[in-house]
Amino acid sequence: MKKIKLGIIGAGRIGWVHAKSITYHIPAAEIIAVSDIYVESAKKLAEELSIPNYYSDYHEILNNKEIEAVLICSSTDTHADIACEAAAAGKHVFCEKPVDLTVAKIKKVIAAVDKAGVKLQIGFNRRYDHNFAEIKRLADIGKIGKIQTVKITSRDPEPPTIEYVKVSGGIFLDMTVHDFDMARFIGGEVEEVYANATVMVDDEIGRAGDVDTALVALKFKSGAIGVIDNCRKAAYGYDQRLEVFGSNGQASAANDTPTNVSFIDANSNQSDKPLYFFLERYMQSFTDEMAQFIDCVVNDKPTQTTVYDGLEALRLGLAAKKSVAEHRPVKLSEIEC
Amino acid sequence: MKKIKLGIIGAGRIGWVHAKSITYHIPAAEIIAVSDIYVESAKKLAEELSIPNYYSDYHEILNNKEIEAVLICSSTDTHADIACEAAAAGKHVFCEKPVDLTVAKIKKVIAAVDKAGVKLQIGFNRRYDHNFAEIKRLADIGKIGKIQTVKITSRDPEPPTIEYVKVSGGIFLDMTVHDFDMARFIGGEVEEVYANATVMVDDEIGRAGDVDTALVALKFKSGAIGVIDNCRKAAYGYDQRLEVFGSNGQASAANDTPTNVSFIDANSNQSDKPLYFFLERYMQSFTDEMAQFIDCVVNDKPTQTTVYDGLEALRLGLAAKKSVAEHRPVKLSEIEC
Amino acid sequence: MKKIKLGIIGAGRIGWVHAKSITYHIPAAEIIAVSDIYVESAKKLAEELSIPNYYSDYHEILNNKEIEAVLICSSTDTHADIACEAAAAGKHVFCEKPVDLTVAKIKKVIAAVDKAGVKLQIGFNRRYDHNFAEIKRLADIGKIGKIQTVKITSRDPEPPTIEYVKVSGGIFLDMTVHDFDMARFIGGEVEEVYANATVMVDDEIGRAGDVDTALVALKFKSGAIGVIDNCRKAAYGYDQRLEVFGSNGQASAANDTPTNVSFIDANSNQSDKPLYFFLERYMQSFTDEMAQFIDCVVNDKPTQTTVYDGLEALRLGLAAKKSVAEHRPVKLSEIEC
Amino acid sequence: MKKIKLGIIGAGRIGWVHAKSITYHIPAAEIIAVSDIYVESAKKLAEELSIPNYYSDYHEILNNKEIEAVLICSSTDTHADIACEAAAAGKHVFCEKPVDLTVAKIKKVIAAVDKAGVKLQIGFNRRYDHNFAEIKRLADIGKIGKIQTVKITSRDPEPPTIEYVKVSGGIFLDMTVHDFDMARFIGGEVEEVYANATVMVDDEIGRAGDVDTALVALKFKSGAIGVIDNCRKAAYGYDQRLEVFGSNGQASAANDTPTNVSFIDANSNQSDKPLYFFLERYMQSFTDEMAQFIDCVVNDKPTQTTVYDGLEALRLGLAAKKSVAEHRPVKLSEIEC
């Protein structure tokens, strides 16, 4: 079987995740080059997975004619520029989220991709999660009926460092962005956002200009309503749930757990806590999103998570920030597009 | 044992519920009179439960010196006036919710009760539900830690008749009022309300000037945030859940079900749907709230669900209505008190 | 409504349970007399529930022409004789389990009941438990298909006193007898029994000639197989489960719990332990079995739990004892009938 | 990192499973040769996973001095002979279960392994299953207390072909053998076996001399009791559960499911059925057992699942067969060892 040749730009944590998914689970593709500004990182990944080439400069990947698609796994501030260059070089692009923290730069990516006629998929991996994908399936086949309420719970096990908080764009662009994408995935386009936000986990986060606990009320264009509740820290771990209520019934996804064992003694009836970390929780989804991307490239299908989805999730985040700042519901139409 | 003597005003559905709880489960009390403007209803209840007296005019109950406490189970529009008269007659009062749909009338009841020095308990029965009471207990002993998010789901199995909708005061005063009380029960006083509301169940409800699907975002004075989601109709029955997230962990109450049986075959893995009707779902709570009331009267303890709670729940409902009307977050301080 | 008049013989714990069920939940019947050899016990029950007559001698109940049915709630060794006398007096009989610990005496009861043409119902209350009754219903309507395996778990929260153990007839006649009845209720007649039994809870139980941990393998006449596992003590409380596997699928009943609350923190994910005591766990079944008995008497229907069921459960217990003693599978046909 | 070199004998389904686990998840090992009597199968596997050598004759693997360990994944009847040869050739051995269907041949393997001083691990993969391993852990740290009852449910989604049934050695040697190993893993050595067995799934299985539905009662040397229930077909899929009851409490493992989604509508409350096929259900365990084997070889540790375990599981199977044939409990000491 002819394998499509890939290059990975950025050999950090998520670069490793994708590299392993491709090497071990996606026979239709092979990675022939990896780059990282810290070339030692690229070298280590290359050696571990028998990738023949590694570089410090990603242009060497873009200049390689054999490479048909690139994975952009570098730091967020570089995503948009690299995506534009990659498109211009005729490469299909898998780009980690967020594409960028500004609308303007994402629009440049959209233009570059359109002009080059290449495919671009955004790393909204949760769409490929077994639980959420099943709820989407139930919605699509009409089991849930007309969707009335979408409820998303998304809480992290630990807050990021204060340094990260300062450059993250804030909770709505950094964390809720995944939930905004999930809301759109299930409920369609959003018309209006109202956000409550507060600092209850760590005052340092507040001093850094961000919030750590938030609730976002959504109005969908369909007339449905939605709510996202976020927290930067849940004592019990990573809490990722979805509940979709419609005219015919309700689908809900509980957390995944390490085992299905329960233990009961004189004191309590215990079962497992949720999988603690996103790499465990979402590993299956990372593999499946990559398989989906490769399938789109190989078989010339449209990607299902496009740069437009990245743009809309960003705009929802910006609307939520504006809602908090101005203490009022904000229509998405108020946000630049 | 000396039994405290009670009179019941109103022999409708909820009057029967309380009458049976007292007769069968509360040895410290006995009902010696029941009244209903439809005297046949009063007679039927009296005969069924061997209550010695029945009347069409509740004043006969208020004038009976033997009666120490009355249960006001008549139609909502009569609650406040009867409560004032009962207090003036020196009776302790158990009053079904809502006390009234106006702040002014509830304040008259507060004044009357204060002047008479009698006890008054409002029928916010859900505080006595085994699940919600357990969550309150976990919160009170500090298991949950500092409360950050309170989430309440409350959906009815079927919408009421359009005739009822027209006089109900609207979903926020009629249905959400219970959830507002639950929010205060768990999270303390509320500072601000923002409500999204829509008509998705039945256009007739919209034409009657009400909504049937709603989401209310709350800010508590503590800094915590909350959300209530309501629907007048859930295809699968009566959906009554509570989730409280805090710095130490999360407590959540699932629905009660008729059995704990599961059945699995080639097609599906099935378990019971929730108890369908509020009388099944909350029967235990009705008995426990009545036992609590009798205990307060007999042992001269303060009631735990006072007319002030009725007032605050009403004001939250009015704030939610105002939020929808003016499409903005509304501070509770904007509502008359 | 004309109420059928009842007498209760034995004012101990189970006598109270039935008396309350009838008084509070079964409008078609009224208790007009109660007897107990400790007349103070009878008096206390009579006063609590406004029963007009109480006696020390149950013959006064049997001689009362107004009384149509009696409940035999006295000590086990008196059941059979009183049942025979009651039948001879023309009373319908509700008799607590076990009818007797010997086949011969139960056969006398059968003869007496047959001769008198009265109804007799045995207190195998678990048939009326909401969970087990639902599984029976699923079996009866064919959902489970041809039954292949019946699994019963039945463990007590605490062992009885050693004094009780000595007169109980042993675990198989005292505790497993309920499970044998459940096995027959679901799986039909049993052909053969093999029992493993051991002492693991308390050596005193062993010295008293009994075992405290047992496993009984069953062969049903239908060809199905079954297993009962018992223990006199489960650290976590009262464990009462049933699992029925058939050609179409499997139905299983989990334990009932006080609430549906779960709590999760950094240490564990906890939910409720089972209801601890049989009075909580089976209260609904006690009421329903009594309603069933009254219905059979009032409407002249055959009872569904007859003295024959009591006989067969005893014979299964005797077969299990013989299996342990002789360390081999024992056919039910080896046991006197 | 120096990688230990492996050869795989047998390129059927289980050979592929192990080859993929090693290639994708176990960096400490590499497969350098694969053999299969159908050389095309060996070639296909070699090509898929870039294994440099493939053969029809496994002796080429045994003769390769570079190879330190072999995986015997060929047909059951060849296991013992190849294991003896491999040991004689100084290779460490991973051998699929069952080692053989006779005690005599397994004893030859034991002798060969002992003489050669090599390691041998049997493919009882279920010991490495996340659920069962967690229960073992809870038992080992004393959470369960003194073990009193071990209950194993093991049912297949579909019966094997009649051709397979005829050569399988029967349900006890082919299917229950895994459960016997699990019983020993949790409860220690078994003293006595009593088996009930019947044909309820397919009469053809009966005509082939086997049974399809069985229940095995166990007595452990510790005094604990156990029960295994098996069926060749469960309408709802693959049913693999374990329940361990002890003096301190009970641990139980429910089935794994594809998702944690539940869906509730007017008709039912549905959740996922168990994972249907053993490859999905036990994939994690296959990887973990192989990692364990490699770790034992590389770090010179004793294997945890030895040929002795294979022998004892076989003897339990033979005892169960004898129990059915002679219709009596059979002591393990009656079986040749």
Short mmCIF file of C-alpha atoms in Angstrom, two decimals, chain A residues 146-149 151 153 155 192 194 196 198 200-201 213-215 217-219 222-227 229 231 233-236 239 241 243 245 247-250 327-329 331, chain B residues 146-149 151 153 155 192 194 196 198 200-201 213-215 217-219 222-227 229 231 233-236 239 241 243 245 247-250 327-329 331:
data_model
loop_
_atom_site.label_atom_id
_atom_site.label_comp_id
_atom_site.label_asym_id
_atom_site.label_seq_id
_atom_site.Cartn_x
_atom_site.Cartn_y
_atom_site.Cartn_z
CA LYS A 146 -35.61 18.67 18.02
CA ILE A 147 -32.79 19.81 20.26
CA GLN A 148 -33.93 22.10 23.07
CA THR A 149 -31.07 22.24 25.58
CA LYS A 151 -25.41 21.25 28.52
CA THR A 153 -19.54 20.47 31.73
CA ARG A 155 -13.50 21.16 34.27
CA GLU A 192 -25.96 35.03 21.47
CA TYR A 194 -24.06 35.56 28.11
CA ASN A 196 -20.93 34.74 34.24
CA THR A 198 -15.57 34.58 38.73
CA MET A 200 -12.84 31.00 43.06
CA VAL A 201 -9.89 28.67 42.54
CA THR A 213 -14.87 29.56 37.14
CA ALA A 214 -17.39 30.41 34.46
CA LEU A 215 -20.84 29.71 33.17
CA ALA A 217 -25.46 30.70 28.56
CA LEU A 218 -26.02 30.24 24.83
CA LYS A 219 -28.86 30.96 22.44
CA SER A 222 -32.35 27.15 16.05
CA GLY A 223 -34.04 28.56 19.13
CA ALA A 224 -32.40 26.02 21.42
CA ILE A 225 -30.60 27.11 24.55
CA GLY A 226 -27.31 25.94 25.95
CA VAL A 227 -25.03 26.22 28.91
CA ASP A 229 -19.89 25.37 32.92
CA CYS A 231 -13.69 25.42 36.15
CA LYS A 233 -9.77 22.94 38.90
CA ALA A 234 -11.93 20.01 39.96
CA ALA A 235 -10.67 18.24 43.07
CA TYR A 236 -11.69 14.87 41.63
CA ASP A 239 -14.72 16.34 34.26
CA ARG A 241 -19.67 15.64 30.25
CA GLU A 243 -26.13 16.34 27.99
CA PHE A 245 -32.18 17.31 25.69
CA SER A 247 -38.32 16.76 22.05
CA ASN A 248 -37.91 12.97 21.98
CA GLY A 249 -35.57 12.42 24.91
CA GLN A 250 -32.17 13.06 26.36
CA HIS A 327 -22.07 42.56 31.78
CA ARG A 328 -24.74 41.90 29.20
CA PRO A 329 -25.73 39.31 26.62
CA LYS A 331 -24.83 38.74 19.99
CA LYS B 146 -16.63 26.16 49.25
CA ILE B 147 -19.52 25.96 46.81
CA GLN B 148 -18.62 27.16 43.31
CA THR B 149 -21.39 25.96 41.01
CA LYS B 151 -26.80 23.17 38.80
CA THR B 153 -32.42 20.45 36.28
CA ARG B 155 -38.43 19.30 33.83
CA GLU B 192 -28.34 38.54 40.16
CA TYR B 194 -30.09 36.26 33.86
CA ASN B 196 -32.92 32.78 28.55
CA THR B 198 -38.06 30.21 24.60
CA MET B 200 -40.17 24.92 22.01
CA VAL B 201 -42.80 22.58 23.43
CA THR B 213 -38.12 26.10 27.97
CA ALA B 214 -35.82 28.22 30.08
CA LEU B 215 -32.35 28.55 31.45
CA ALA B 217 -28.02 31.83 35.22
CA LEU B 218 -27.53 32.87 38.83
CA LYS B 219 -24.89 34.81 40.71
CA SER B 222 -21.07 34.19 47.97
CA GLY B 223 -19.52 34.59 44.54
CA ALA B 224 -20.72 31.17 43.41
CA ILE B 225 -22.56 30.76 40.14
CA GLY B 226 -25.62 28.68 39.38
CA VAL B 227 -27.84 27.52 36.59
CA ASP B 229 -32.70 24.54 33.33
CA CYS B 231 -38.76 22.51 30.48
CA LYS B 233 -42.23 18.67 28.97
CA ALA B 234 -39.66 15.89 29.03
CA ALA B 235 -40.57 12.93 26.84
CA TYR B 236 -39.16 10.51 29.41
CA ASP B 239 -36.55 15.05 35.60
CA ARG B 241 -31.66 16.59 39.46
CA GLU B 243 -25.42 18.95 41.13
CA PHE B 245 -19.63 21.53 42.72
CA SER B 247 -13.59 23.25 46.13
CA ASN B 248 -13.47 19.74 47.63
CA GLY B 249 -15.62 17.83 45.20
CA GLN B 250 -19.04 17.39 43.71
CA HIS B 327 -32.92 41.03 27.86
CA ARG B 328 -30.25 41.74 30.43
CA PRO B 329 -28.99 40.48 33.78
CA LYS B 331 -29.99 42.34 40.16
#
